[in-house]
Amino acid sequence: MAKIADLTARSDDQLQEQLGELKREQFNLRFQAATNQLEKPSRVREVRRTIAQIKTLQTQRANGARSNA
């Protein structure tokens, strides 16, 4: 699971790219869970939480940019 400090150090483009990768992984994990082939069930939770952290960080940055403008 990514630490929040690691995420804040990344640029907006890097966060967007990582978000796309995590969403693809989440999609694949859902299929594995549906077919009972999931090796690490805890990974589903980690991916979901990391996605939420990235989205929260993006929202905070957008609101900060909006208030500065």
PDB file of N, CA and C in Angstrom:
ATOM      1  N   MET A   1       0.849  -1.177   0.000  1.00  0.00           N
ATOM      2  CA  MET A   1       0.000   0.000   0.000  1.00  0.00           C
ATOM      3  C   MET A   1       0.890   1.234   0.000  1.00  0.00           C
ATOM      4  N   ALA A   2       0.532   2.185  -0.794  1.00  0.00           N
ATOM      5  CA  ALA A   2       1.321   3.400  -0.909  1.00  0.00           C
ATOM      6  C   ALA A   2       1.122   4.280   0.320  1.00  0.00           C
ATOM      7  N   LYS A   3       2.198   4.831   0.781  1.00  0.00           N
ATOM      8  CA  LYS A   3       2.114   5.772   1.897  1.00  0.00           C
ATOM      9  C   LYS A   3       1.677   7.124   1.352  1.00  0.00           C
ATOM     10  N   ILE A   4       0.993   7.878   2.170  1.00  0.00           N
ATOM     11  CA  ILE A   4       0.469   9.180   1.722  1.00  0.00           C
ATOM     12  C   ILE A   4       1.621  10.129   1.386  1.00  0.00           C
ATOM     13  N   ALA A   5       2.749   9.992   2.088  1.00  0.00           N
ATOM     14  CA  ALA A   5       3.902  10.849   1.797  1.00  0.00           C
ATOM     15  C   ALA A   5       4.451  10.561   0.402  1.00  0.00           C
ATOM     16  N   ASP A   6       4.420   9.286  -0.014  1.00  0.00           N
ATOM     17  CA  ASP A   6       4.867   8.932  -1.360  1.00  0.00           C
ATOM     18  C   ASP A   6       3.944   9.536  -2.409  1.00  0.00           C
ATOM     19  N   LEU A   7       2.661   9.548  -2.107  1.00  0.00           N
ATOM     20  CA  LEU A   7       1.692  10.079  -3.067  1.00  0.00           C
ATOM     21  C   LEU A   7       1.795  11.592  -3.184  1.00  0.00           C
ATOM     22  N   THR A   8       2.017  12.288  -2.073  1.00  0.00           N
ATOM     23  CA  THR A   8       2.096  13.745  -2.127  1.00  0.00           C
ATOM     24  C   THR A   8       3.344  14.211  -2.870  1.00  0.00           C
ATOM     25  N   ALA A   9       4.374  13.371  -2.907  1.00  0.00           N
ATOM     26  CA  ALA A   9       5.606  13.741  -3.592  1.00  0.00           C
ATOM     27  C   ALA A   9       5.468  13.628  -5.110  1.00  0.00           C
ATOM     28  N   ARG A  10       4.448  12.953  -5.577  1.00  0.00           N
ATOM     29  CA  ARG A  10       4.268  12.753  -7.014  1.00  0.00           C
ATOM     30  C   ARG A  10       3.576  13.954  -7.665  1.00  0.00           C
ATOM     31  N   SER A  11       3.812  14.100  -8.955  1.00  0.00           N
ATOM     32  CA  SER A  11       3.161  15.176  -9.705  1.00  0.00           C
ATOM     33  C   SER A  11       1.740  14.753 -10.067  1.00  0.00           C
ATOM     34  N   ASP A  12       0.969  15.702 -10.562  1.00  0.00           N
ATOM     35  CA  ASP A  12      -0.416  15.416 -10.947  1.00  0.00           C
ATOM     36  C   ASP A  12      -0.481  14.366 -12.052  1.00  0.00           C
ATOM     37  N   ASP A  13       0.439  14.444 -13.019  1.00  0.00           N
ATOM     38  CA  ASP A  13       0.451  13.479 -14.117  1.00  0.00           C
ATOM     39  C   ASP A  13       0.787  12.076 -13.614  1.00  0.00           C
ATOM     40  N   GLN A  14       1.735  11.988 -12.699  1.00  0.00           N
ATOM     41  CA  GLN A  14       2.105  10.690 -12.141  1.00  0.00           C
ATOM     42  C   GLN A  14       0.948  10.088 -11.345  1.00  0.00           C
ATOM     43  N   LEU A  15       0.237  10.928 -10.605  1.00  0.00           N
ATOM     44  CA  LEU A  15      -0.915  10.445  -9.842  1.00  0.00           C
ATOM     45  C   LEU A  15      -2.004   9.940 -10.780  1.00  0.00           C
ATOM     46  N   GLN A  16      -2.238  10.661 -11.859  1.00  0.00           N
ATOM     47  CA  GLN A  16      -3.262  10.254 -12.821  1.00  0.00           C
ATOM     48  C   GLN A  16      -2.889   8.927 -13.462  1.00  0.00           C
ATOM     49  N   GLU A  17      -1.614   8.744 -13.770  1.00  0.00           N
ATOM     50  CA  GLU A  17      -1.150   7.500 -14.373  1.00  0.00           C
ATOM     51  C   GLU A  17      -1.300   6.335 -13.392  1.00  0.00           C
ATOM     52  N   GLN A  18      -0.920   6.558 -12.142  1.00  0.00           N
ATOM     53  CA  GLN A  18      -1.035   5.513 -11.134  1.00  0.00           C
ATOM     54  C   GLN A  18      -2.501   5.171 -10.879  1.00  0.00           C
ATOM     55  N   LEU A  19      -3.363   6.168 -10.912  1.00  0.00           N
ATOM     56  CA  LEU A  19      -4.791   5.938 -10.721  1.00  0.00           C
ATOM     57  C   LEU A  19      -5.331   5.018 -11.819  1.00  0.00           C
ATOM     58  N   GLY A  20      -4.921   5.255 -13.047  1.00  0.00           N
ATOM     59  CA  GLY A  20      -5.338   4.397 -14.157  1.00  0.00           C
ATOM     60  C   GLY A  20      -4.872   2.963 -13.977  1.00  0.00           C
ATOM     61  N   GLU A  21      -3.620   2.797 -13.540  1.00  0.00           N
ATOM     62  CA  GLU A  21      -3.085   1.459 -13.306  1.00  0.00           C
ATOM     63  C   GLU A  21      -3.846   0.746 -12.191  1.00  0.00           C
ATOM     64  N   LEU A  22      -4.145   1.473 -11.130  1.00  0.00           N
ATOM     65  CA  LEU A  22      -4.856   0.871 -10.003  1.00  0.00           C
ATOM     66  C   LEU A  22      -6.285   0.498 -10.373  1.00  0.00           C
ATOM     67  N   LYS A  23      -6.925   1.293 -11.208  1.00  0.00           N
ATOM     68  CA  LYS A  23      -8.281   0.968 -11.638  1.00  0.00           C
ATOM     69  C   LYS A  23      -8.286  -0.286 -12.507  1.00  0.00           C
ATOM     70  N   ARG A  24      -7.268  -0.451 -13.358  1.00  0.00           N
ATOM     71  CA  ARG A  24      -7.147  -1.672 -14.157  1.00  0.00           C
ATOM     72  C   ARG A  24      -6.933  -2.881 -13.240  1.00  0.00           C
ATOM     73  N   GLU A  25      -6.066  -2.703 -12.240  1.00  0.00           N
ATOM     74  CA  GLU A  25      -5.807  -3.786 -11.301  1.00  0.00           C
ATOM     75  C   GLU A  25      -7.074  -4.136 -10.519  1.00  0.00           C
ATOM     76  N   GLN A  26      -7.829  -3.123 -10.115  1.00  0.00           N
ATOM     77  CA  GLN A  26      -9.071  -3.359  -9.386  1.00  0.00           C
ATOM     78  C   GLN A  26     -10.059  -4.142 -10.258  1.00  0.00           C
ATOM     79  N   PHE A  27     -10.129  -3.803 -11.520  1.00  0.00           N
ATOM     80  CA  PHE A  27     -10.996  -4.508 -12.458  1.00  0.00           C
ATOM     81  C   PHE A  27     -10.602  -5.979 -12.536  1.00  0.00           C
ATOM     82  N   ASN A  28      -9.307  -6.231 -12.686  1.00  0.00           N
ATOM     83  CA  ASN A  28      -8.820  -7.606 -12.770  1.00  0.00           C
ATOM     84  C   ASN A  28      -9.058  -8.368 -11.474  1.00  0.00           C
ATOM     85  N   LEU A  29      -8.879  -7.709 -10.342  1.00  0.00           N
ATOM     86  CA  LEU A  29      -9.113  -8.362  -9.054  1.00  0.00           C
ATOM     87  C   LEU A  29     -10.580  -8.739  -8.890  1.00  0.00           C
ATOM     88  N   ARG A  30     -11.478  -7.887  -9.387  1.00  0.00           N
ATOM     89  CA  ARG A  30     -12.903  -8.206  -9.309  1.00  0.00           C
ATOM     90  C   ARG A  30     -13.238  -9.461 -10.120  1.00  0.00           C
ATOM     91  N   PHE A  31     -12.622  -9.584 -11.293  1.00  0.00           N
ATOM     92  CA  PHE A  31     -12.845 -10.778 -12.098  1.00  0.00           C
ATOM     93  C   PHE A  31     -12.285 -12.010 -11.408  1.00  0.00           C
ATOM     94  N   GLN A  32     -11.116 -11.887 -10.829  1.00  0.00           N
ATOM     95  CA  GLN A  32     -10.519 -13.020 -10.118  1.00  0.00           C
ATOM     96  C   GLN A  32     -11.390 -13.432  -8.938  1.00  0.00           C
ATOM     97  N   ALA A  33     -11.955 -12.455  -8.233  1.00  0.00           N
ATOM     98  CA  ALA A  33     -12.811 -12.763  -7.095  1.00  0.00           C
ATOM     99  C   ALA A  33     -14.091 -13.465  -7.562  1.00  0.00           C
ATOM    100  N   ALA A  34     -14.620 -13.054  -8.691  1.00  0.00           N
ATOM    101  CA  ALA A  34     -15.852 -13.651  -9.201  1.00  0.00           C
ATOM    102  C   ALA A  34     -15.645 -15.099  -9.636  1.00  0.00           C
ATOM    103  N   THR A  35     -14.441 -15.417 -10.085  1.00  0.00           N
ATOM    104  CA  THR A  35     -14.155 -16.778 -10.545  1.00  0.00           C
ATOM    105  C   THR A  35     -13.402 -17.587  -9.497  1.00  0.00           C
ATOM    106  N   ASN A  36     -13.346 -17.084  -8.280  1.00  0.00           N
ATOM    107  CA  ASN A  36     -12.676 -17.759  -7.159  1.00  0.00           C
ATOM    108  C   ASN A  36     -11.208 -18.064  -7.436  1.00  0.00           C
ATOM    109  N   GLN A  37     -10.517 -17.172  -8.112  1.00  0.00           N
ATOM    110  CA  GLN A  37      -9.098 -17.340  -8.403  1.00  0.00           C
ATOM    111  C   GLN A  37      -8.246 -16.294  -7.683  1.00  0.00           C
ATOM    112  N   LEU A  38      -8.827 -15.614  -6.729  1.00  0.00           N
ATOM    113  CA  LEU A  38      -8.146 -14.535  -6.033  1.00  0.00           C
ATOM    114  C   LEU A  38      -7.138 -15.115  -5.045  1.00  0.00           C
ATOM    115  N   GLU A  39      -5.851 -14.778  -5.236  1.00  0.00           N
ATOM    116  CA  GLU A  39      -4.800 -15.310  -4.373  1.00  0.00           C
ATOM    117  C   GLU A  39      -4.656 -14.504  -3.093  1.00  0.00           C
ATOM    118  N   LYS A  40      -4.797 -13.187  -3.200  1.00  0.00           N
ATOM    119  CA  LYS A  40      -4.586 -12.307  -2.061  1.00  0.00           C
ATOM    120  C   LYS A  40      -5.803 -11.406  -1.877  1.00  0.00           C
ATOM    121  N   PRO A  41      -6.781 -11.828  -1.120  1.00  0.00           N
ATOM    122  CA  PRO A  41      -7.988 -11.027  -0.957  1.00  0.00           C
ATOM    123  C   PRO A  41      -7.729  -9.657  -0.331  1.00  0.00           C
ATOM    124  N   SER A  42      -6.687  -9.529   0.454  1.00  0.00           N
ATOM    125  CA  SER A  42      -6.396  -8.247   1.094  1.00  0.00           C
ATOM    126  C   SER A  42      -5.963  -7.192   0.074  1.00  0.00           C
ATOM    127  N   ARG A  43      -5.512  -7.629  -1.083  1.00  0.00           N
ATOM    128  CA  ARG A  43      -5.067  -6.686  -2.118  1.00  0.00           C
ATOM    129  C   ARG A  43      -6.231  -5.831  -2.626  1.00  0.00           C
ATOM    130  N   VAL A  44      -7.438  -6.391  -2.631  1.00  0.00           N
ATOM    131  CA  VAL A  44      -8.625  -5.643  -3.078  1.00  0.00           C
ATOM    132  C   VAL A  44      -8.793  -4.410  -2.203  1.00  0.00           C
ATOM    133  N   ARG A  45      -8.669  -4.595  -0.904  1.00  0.00           N
ATOM    134  CA  ARG A  45      -8.828  -3.489   0.044  1.00  0.00           C
ATOM    135  C   ARG A  45      -7.713  -2.454  -0.115  1.00  0.00           C
ATOM    136  N   GLU A  46      -6.484  -2.929  -0.299  1.00  0.00           N
ATOM    137  CA  GLU A  46      -5.348  -2.016  -0.464  1.00  0.00           C
ATOM    138  C   GLU A  46      -5.534  -1.142  -1.699  1.00  0.00           C
ATOM    139  N   VAL A  47      -5.925  -1.757  -2.804  1.00  0.00           N
ATOM    140  CA  VAL A  47      -6.108  -1.017  -4.056  1.00  0.00           C
ATOM    141  C   VAL A  47      -7.217   0.008  -3.907  1.00  0.00           C
ATOM    142  N   ARG A  48      -8.331  -0.400  -3.291  1.00  0.00           N
ATOM    143  CA  ARG A  48      -9.462   0.512  -3.109  1.00  0.00           C
ATOM    144  C   ARG A  48      -9.066   1.719  -2.265  1.00  0.00           C
ATOM    145  N   ARG A  49      -8.316   1.481  -1.208  1.00  0.00           N
ATOM    146  CA  ARG A  49      -7.908   2.583  -0.330  1.00  0.00           C
ATOM    147  C   ARG A  49      -6.888   3.501  -1.000  1.00  0.00           C
ATOM    148  N   THR A  50      -5.985   2.927  -1.773  1.00  0.00           N
ATOM    149  CA  THR A  50      -5.004   3.756  -2.467  1.00  0.00           C
ATOM    150  C   THR A  50      -5.692   4.634  -3.511  1.00  0.00           C
ATOM    151  N   ILE A  51      -6.681   4.080  -4.204  1.00  0.00           N
ATOM    152  CA  ILE A  51      -7.459   4.871  -5.162  1.00  0.00           C
ATOM    153  C   ILE A  51      -8.126   6.037  -4.441  1.00  0.00           C
ATOM    154  N   ALA A  52      -8.701   5.772  -3.291  1.00  0.00           N
ATOM    155  CA  ALA A  52      -9.368   6.830  -2.517  1.00  0.00           C
ATOM    156  C   ALA A  52      -8.373   7.892  -2.077  1.00  0.00           C
ATOM    157  N   GLN A  53      -7.174   7.483  -1.670  1.00  0.00           N
ATOM    158  CA  GLN A  53      -6.157   8.450  -1.255  1.00  0.00           C
ATOM    159  C   GLN A  53      -5.742   9.344  -2.417  1.00  0.00           C
ATOM    160  N   ILE A  54      -5.572   8.756  -3.587  1.00  0.00           N
ATOM    161  CA  ILE A  54      -5.172   9.532  -4.759  1.00  0.00           C
ATOM    162  C   ILE A  54      -6.273  10.525  -5.127  1.00  0.00           C
ATOM    163  N   LYS A  55      -7.524  10.069  -5.124  1.00  0.00           N
ATOM    164  CA  LYS A  55      -8.630  10.970  -5.467  1.00  0.00           C
ATOM    165  C   LYS A  55      -8.764  12.100  -4.459  1.00  0.00           C
ATOM    166  N   THR A  56      -8.561  11.796  -3.189  1.00  0.00           N
ATOM    167  CA  THR A  56      -8.613  12.828  -2.154  1.00  0.00           C
ATOM    168  C   THR A  56      -7.510  13.855  -2.366  1.00  0.00           C
ATOM    169  N   LEU A  57      -6.315  13.382  -2.661  1.00  0.00           N
ATOM    170  CA  LEU A  57      -5.187  14.278  -2.901  1.00  0.00           C
ATOM    171  C   LEU A  57      -5.433  15.162  -4.123  1.00  0.00           C
ATOM    172  N   GLN A  58      -5.992  14.580  -5.182  1.00  0.00           N
ATOM    173  CA  GLN A  58      -6.294  15.361  -6.376  1.00  0.00           C
ATOM    174  C   GLN A  58      -7.340  16.437  -6.082  1.00  0.00           C
ATOM    175  N   THR A  59      -8.339  16.097  -5.285  1.00  0.00           N
ATOM    176  CA  THR A  59      -9.372  17.069  -4.924  1.00  0.00           C
ATOM    177  C   THR A  59      -8.791  18.194  -4.090  1.00  0.00           C
ATOM    178  N   GLN A  60      -7.927  17.846  -3.141  1.00  0.00           N
ATOM    179  CA  GLN A  60      -7.292  18.862  -2.295  1.00  0.00           C
ATOM    180  C   GLN A  60      -6.445  19.799  -3.141  1.00  0.00           C
ATOM    181  N   ARG A  61      -5.707  19.246  -4.074  1.00  0.00           N
ATOM    182  CA  ARG A  61      -4.873  20.090  -4.942  1.00  0.00           C
ATOM    183  C   ARG A  61      -5.735  20.978  -5.829  1.00  0.00           C
ATOM    184  N   ALA A  62      -6.833  20.454  -6.331  1.00  0.00           N
ATOM    185  CA  ALA A  62      -7.729  21.245  -7.188  1.00  0.00           C
ATOM    186  C   ALA A  62      -8.352  22.376  -6.386  1.00  0.00           C
ATOM    187  N   ASN A  63      -8.778  22.095  -5.168  1.00  0.00           N
ATOM    188  CA  ASN A  63      -9.372  23.128  -4.330  1.00  0.00           C
ATOM    189  C   ASN A  63      -8.329  24.156  -3.927  1.00  0.00           C
ATOM    190  N   GLY A  64      -7.110  23.745  -3.695  1.00  0.00           N
ATOM    191  CA  GLY A  64      -6.039  24.681  -3.360  1.00  0.00           C
ATOM    192  C   GLY A  64      -5.705  25.583  -4.534  1.00  0.00           C
ATOM    193  N   ALA A  65      -5.697  25.033  -5.730  1.00  0.00           N
ATOM    194  CA  ALA A  65      -5.429  25.836  -6.924  1.00  0.00           C
ATOM    195  C   ALA A  65      -6.569  26.809  -7.187  1.00  0.00           C
ATOM    196  N   ARG A  66      -7.787  26.361  -6.904  1.00  0.00           N
ATOM    197  CA  ARG A  66      -8.955  27.199  -7.131  1.00  0.00           C
ATOM    198  C   ARG A  66      -8.972  28.380  -6.149  1.00  0.00           C
ATOM    199  N   SER A  67      -8.575  28.132  -4.908  1.00  0.00           N
ATOM    200  CA  SER A  67      -8.585  29.222  -3.922  1.00  0.00           C
ATOM    201  C   SER A  67      -7.441  30.217  -4.159  1.00  0.00           C
ATOM    202  N   ASN A  68      -6.354  29.748  -4.794  1.00  0.00           N
ATOM    203  CA  ASN A  68      -5.246  30.652  -5.092  1.00  0.00           C
ATOM    204  C   ASN A  68      -5.532  31.530  -6.308  1.00  0.00           C
ATOM    205  N   ALA A  69      -6.421  31.080  -7.157  1.00  0.00           N
ATOM    206  CA  ALA A  69      -6.710  31.823  -8.388  1.00  0.00           C
ATOM    207  C   ALA A  69      -7.663  32.970  -8.169  1.00  0.00           C
TER     208      ALA A  69
END
